[in-house]
Short mmCIF file of C-alpha atoms in Angstrom, two decimals:
data_model
loop_
_atom_site.label_atom_id
_atom_site.label_comp_id
_atom_site.label_asym_id
_atom_site.label_seq_id
_atom_site.Cartn_x
_atom_site.Cartn_y
_atom_site.Cartn_z
CA UNK S 1 114.55 -173.57 -8.49
CA UNK S 2 111.68 -174.10 -9.26
CA UNK S 3 108.68 -172.38 -12.48
CA UNK S 4 107.40 -169.15 -11.28
CA UNK S 5 102.67 -168.65 -12.15
CA UNK S 6 103.17 -166.63 -15.42
CA UNK S 7 101.40 -163.49 -13.05
CA UNK S 8 103.80 -163.70 -11.02
CA UNK S 9 106.70 -163.17 -14.05
CA UNK S 10 104.25 -160.58 -15.71
CA UNK S 11 104.82 -158.33 -12.47
CA UNK S 12 108.02 -158.58 -12.19
CA UNK S 13 108.22 -157.79 -15.99
CA UNK S 14 106.14 -154.19 -15.39
CA UNK S 15 109.32 -153.31 -13.71
CA UNK S 16 111.54 -153.80 -16.53
CA UNK S 17 111.46 -151.71 -20.27
CA UNK S 18 111.10 -153.89 -22.75
CA UNK S 19 110.84 -157.70 -21.25
CA UNK S 20 107.75 -159.61 -23.06
CA UNK S 21 106.85 -163.12 -22.05
CA UNK S 22 106.11 -166.06 -24.85
CA UNK S 23 105.19 -169.51 -25.34
CA UNK S 24 104.24 -169.02 -22.08
CA UNK S 25 108.71 -169.69 -20.64
CA UNK S 26 110.31 -167.61 -22.54
CA UNK S 27 111.52 -163.82 -21.53
CA UNK S 28 112.76 -161.97 -24.51
CA UNK S 29 113.38 -158.50 -24.73
CA UNK S 30 115.11 -156.77 -28.01
CA UNK S 31 118.30 -154.12 -28.14
CA UNK S 32 119.29 -151.86 -30.38
CA UNK S 33 121.94 -150.14 -30.67
CA UNK S 34 124.27 -147.81 -33.08
CA UNK S 35 126.76 -150.05 -34.09
CA UNK S 36 127.55 -153.73 -35.57
CA UNK S 37 130.23 -153.27 -32.75
CA UNK S 38 128.67 -152.25 -30.41
CA UNK S 39 126.11 -155.18 -30.66
CA UNK S 40 129.10 -157.76 -30.70
CA UNK S 41 130.09 -156.24 -27.79
CA UNK S 42 126.92 -156.25 -25.77
CA UNK S 43 127.30 -160.46 -26.38
CA UNK S 44 130.52 -160.05 -24.82
CA UNK S 45 129.41 -159.23 -22.00
CA UNK S 46 126.11 -161.34 -21.82
CA UNK S 47 128.37 -164.30 -22.67
CA UNK S 48 131.26 -164.08 -19.84
CA UNK S 49 127.63 -163.16 -17.26
CA UNK S 50 126.30 -166.57 -19.31
CA UNK S 51 129.20 -168.72 -18.46
CA UNK S 52 129.84 -167.03 -14.71
CA UNK S 53 126.41 -167.93 -13.97
CA UNK S 54 126.81 -171.60 -16.03
CA UNK S 55 123.15 -169.45 -17.14
CA UNK S 56 122.14 -169.12 -20.88
CA UNK S 57 120.35 -167.26 -23.38
CA UNK S 58 120.01 -167.89 -26.89
CA UNK S 59 121.14 -164.88 -29.38
CA UNK S 60 120.36 -163.88 -31.91
CA UNK S 61 122.30 -160.58 -33.74
CA UNK S 62 121.09 -158.97 -36.79
CA UNK S 63 123.05 -156.26 -37.72
CA UNK S 64 123.21 -152.98 -35.14
CA UNK S 65 119.67 -155.47 -33.43
CA UNK S 66 120.31 -158.39 -30.32
CA UNK S 67 117.76 -159.98 -29.43
CA UNK S 68 117.83 -162.13 -26.02
CA UNK S 69 115.41 -165.11 -24.86
CA UNK S 70 115.70 -166.77 -21.70
CA UNK S 71 114.40 -170.17 -19.47
CA UNK S 72 115.12 -172.08 -17.42
CA UNK S 73 115.16 -176.11 -19.38
CA UNK S 74 115.55 -178.60 -16.16
CA UNK S 75 111.91 -175.96 -13.91
CA UNK S 76 111.01 -175.78 -17.74
CA UNK S 77 109.87 -172.29 -17.49
CA UNK S 78 110.93 -168.76 -15.47
CA UNK S 79 112.30 -168.86 -12.86
CA UNK S 80 113.60 -165.78 -10.24
CA UNK S 81 116.87 -166.30 -12.34
CA UNK S 82 115.90 -165.43 -14.82
CA UNK S 83 114.37 -162.70 -14.00
CA UNK S 84 117.41 -161.83 -12.16
CA UNK S 85 119.59 -162.28 -15.43
CA UNK S 86 117.73 -160.07 -17.11
CA UNK S 87 118.00 -157.76 -15.21
CA UNK S 88 121.83 -158.19 -15.19
CA UNK S 89 121.30 -158.05 -19.01
CA UNK S 90 120.21 -154.94 -18.83
CA UNK S 91 122.53 -153.46 -16.19
CA UNK S 92 125.61 -154.66 -19.08
CA UNK S 93 122.87 -152.46 -21.65
CA UNK S 94 123.61 -149.53 -20.13
CA UNK S 95 127.13 -149.85 -18.88
CA UNK S 96 127.42 -149.49 -23.19
CA UNK G 1 127.88 -157.11 -57.71
CA UNK G 2 124.61 -159.09 -59.63
CA UNK G 3 122.83 -161.85 -57.55
CA UNK G 4 124.20 -164.76 -59.00
CA UNK G 5 121.67 -168.00 -61.07
CA UNK G 6 119.96 -170.20 -57.85
CA UNK G 7 121.81 -173.14 -60.65
CA UNK G 8 125.45 -171.22 -59.74
CA UNK G 9 124.57 -170.84 -56.45
CA UNK G 10 123.70 -174.83 -55.93
CA UNK G 11 126.72 -175.64 -57.94
CA UNK G 12 130.10 -174.37 -55.47
CA UNK G 13 128.10 -175.20 -52.02
CA UNK G 14 128.64 -178.87 -54.12
CA UNK G 15 132.42 -178.07 -52.46
CA UNK G 16 131.65 -176.98 -49.22
CA UNK G 17 130.52 -179.09 -46.15
CA UNK G 18 127.60 -177.94 -44.30
CA UNK G 19 126.27 -174.71 -46.19
CA UNK G 20 122.09 -174.67 -48.12
CA UNK G 21 120.02 -172.29 -49.91
CA UNK G 22 117.30 -171.40 -47.77
CA UNK G 23 113.86 -169.27 -49.30
CA UNK G 24 115.95 -169.11 -52.15
CA UNK G 25 118.06 -166.19 -51.02
CA UNK G 26 120.46 -167.35 -48.13
CA UNK G 27 122.87 -169.30 -47.39
CA UNK G 28 122.85 -171.00 -44.08
CA UNK G 29 125.43 -173.15 -42.61
CA UNK G 30 125.05 -174.48 -38.23
CA UNK G 31 128.30 -174.79 -36.82
CA UNK G 32 128.76 -176.99 -33.54
CA UNK G 33 131.15 -176.20 -30.54
CA UNK G 34 132.52 -178.15 -27.63
CA UNK G 35 131.42 -175.24 -25.23
CA UNK G 36 129.71 -171.75 -25.33
CA UNK G 37 132.60 -169.64 -24.66
CA UNK G 38 134.46 -171.20 -28.20
CA UNK G 39 130.63 -170.31 -29.82
CA UNK G 40 131.88 -166.87 -28.22
CA UNK G 41 135.19 -167.38 -29.87
CA UNK G 42 134.09 -168.34 -33.41
CA UNK G 43 130.71 -165.57 -33.41
CA UNK G 44 133.77 -162.09 -32.44
CA UNK G 45 136.24 -163.64 -35.24
CA UNK G 46 132.81 -163.37 -37.47
CA UNK G 47 132.32 -160.61 -36.96
CA UNK G 48 135.92 -158.97 -37.07
CA UNK G 49 135.85 -160.14 -40.80
CA UNK G 50 131.83 -159.22 -40.74
CA UNK G 51 133.47 -156.09 -40.29
CA UNK G 52 136.20 -155.28 -42.43
CA UNK G 53 134.30 -155.76 -45.49
CA UNK G 54 131.35 -154.50 -44.37
CA UNK G 55 129.04 -157.60 -45.16
CA UNK G 56 127.06 -158.84 -41.81
CA UNK G 57 125.57 -162.62 -41.88
CA UNK G 58 122.60 -162.81 -39.33
CA UNK G 59 124.14 -164.70 -36.12
CA UNK G 60 122.65 -167.05 -33.55
CA UNK G 61 123.71 -168.83 -31.22
CA UNK G 62 122.33 -171.23 -29.36
CA UNK G 63 125.27 -172.78 -26.56
CA UNK G 64 127.32 -174.57 -28.98
CA UNK G 65 125.48 -173.95 -32.10
CA UNK G 66 125.81 -171.37 -34.37
CA UNK G 67 123.43 -170.30 -37.59
CA UNK G 68 125.11 -167.80 -39.82
CA UNK G 69 122.69 -166.64 -42.62
CA UNK G 70 123.38 -164.35 -44.83
CA UNK G 71 122.77 -163.18 -48.34
CA UNK G 72 123.41 -159.61 -50.44
CA UNK G 73 120.04 -157.39 -49.51
CA UNK G 74 120.83 -154.90 -52.61
CA UNK G 75 121.39 -157.61 -55.59
CA UNK G 76 118.47 -159.01 -53.60
CA UNK G 77 120.38 -162.90 -53.51
CA UNK G 78 123.36 -164.90 -53.25
CA UNK G 79 126.20 -163.08 -55.17
CA UNK G 80 129.92 -163.84 -55.52
CA UNK G 81 130.66 -161.97 -52.51
CA UNK G 82 128.21 -163.96 -50.60
CA UNK G 83 130.45 -167.53 -51.09
CA UNK G 84 133.38 -165.97 -50.73
CA UNK G 85 132.77 -164.53 -47.40
CA UNK G 86 130.70 -168.66 -46.42
CA UNK G 87 134.36 -169.75 -47.81
CA UNK G 88 135.83 -167.47 -44.90
CA UNK G 89 133.78 -168.68 -42.34
CA UNK G 90 134.25 -171.94 -42.92
CA UNK G 91 138.67 -170.82 -42.57
CA UNK G 92 138.07 -169.49 -38.92
CA UNK G 93 135.96 -173.26 -37.74
CA UNK G 94 138.68 -174.46 -38.90
CA UNK G 95 141.08 -172.48 -37.55
CA UNK G 96 139.97 -172.78 -33.97
#
């Protein structure tokens, strides 16, 4: 899968909430929860999806704040798969 | 609970594996796993303990590498509770 032009990525992100580009190659978003265990349950759902797709975001958990950071190492940037997955992350957030 | 002197913390860390002091107030360690799902299962065990003790480390998951960072906000540094908890984290790592 090929790396997308940043203009194309930016255009896709306009339809999404809270996603930003970092260092020209990462998609990054912070999700806020009502409790620590809600954060953890979200991370568990993200982990399951990531394992199914064999494409894993960097995850950090700062109490009720979960940060996801995604890129495609092999492509050296952001691909269509990354853009698809971040929408599935958002869906898992809504589903909580 | 009171913040400990750094000399006291350093002395306790000598008996432990891989724990370091960061910025004079954080205890930090990186744990390496054989798979992403092993990382996640470890994080789940850490989360359960943290919730029981109501004392939560900062957690990051970089595929098979989990970083834990702990401090006592109210004490403004590292306390005896932090030193106790990091040993329980290590025990949860060994138990995998």
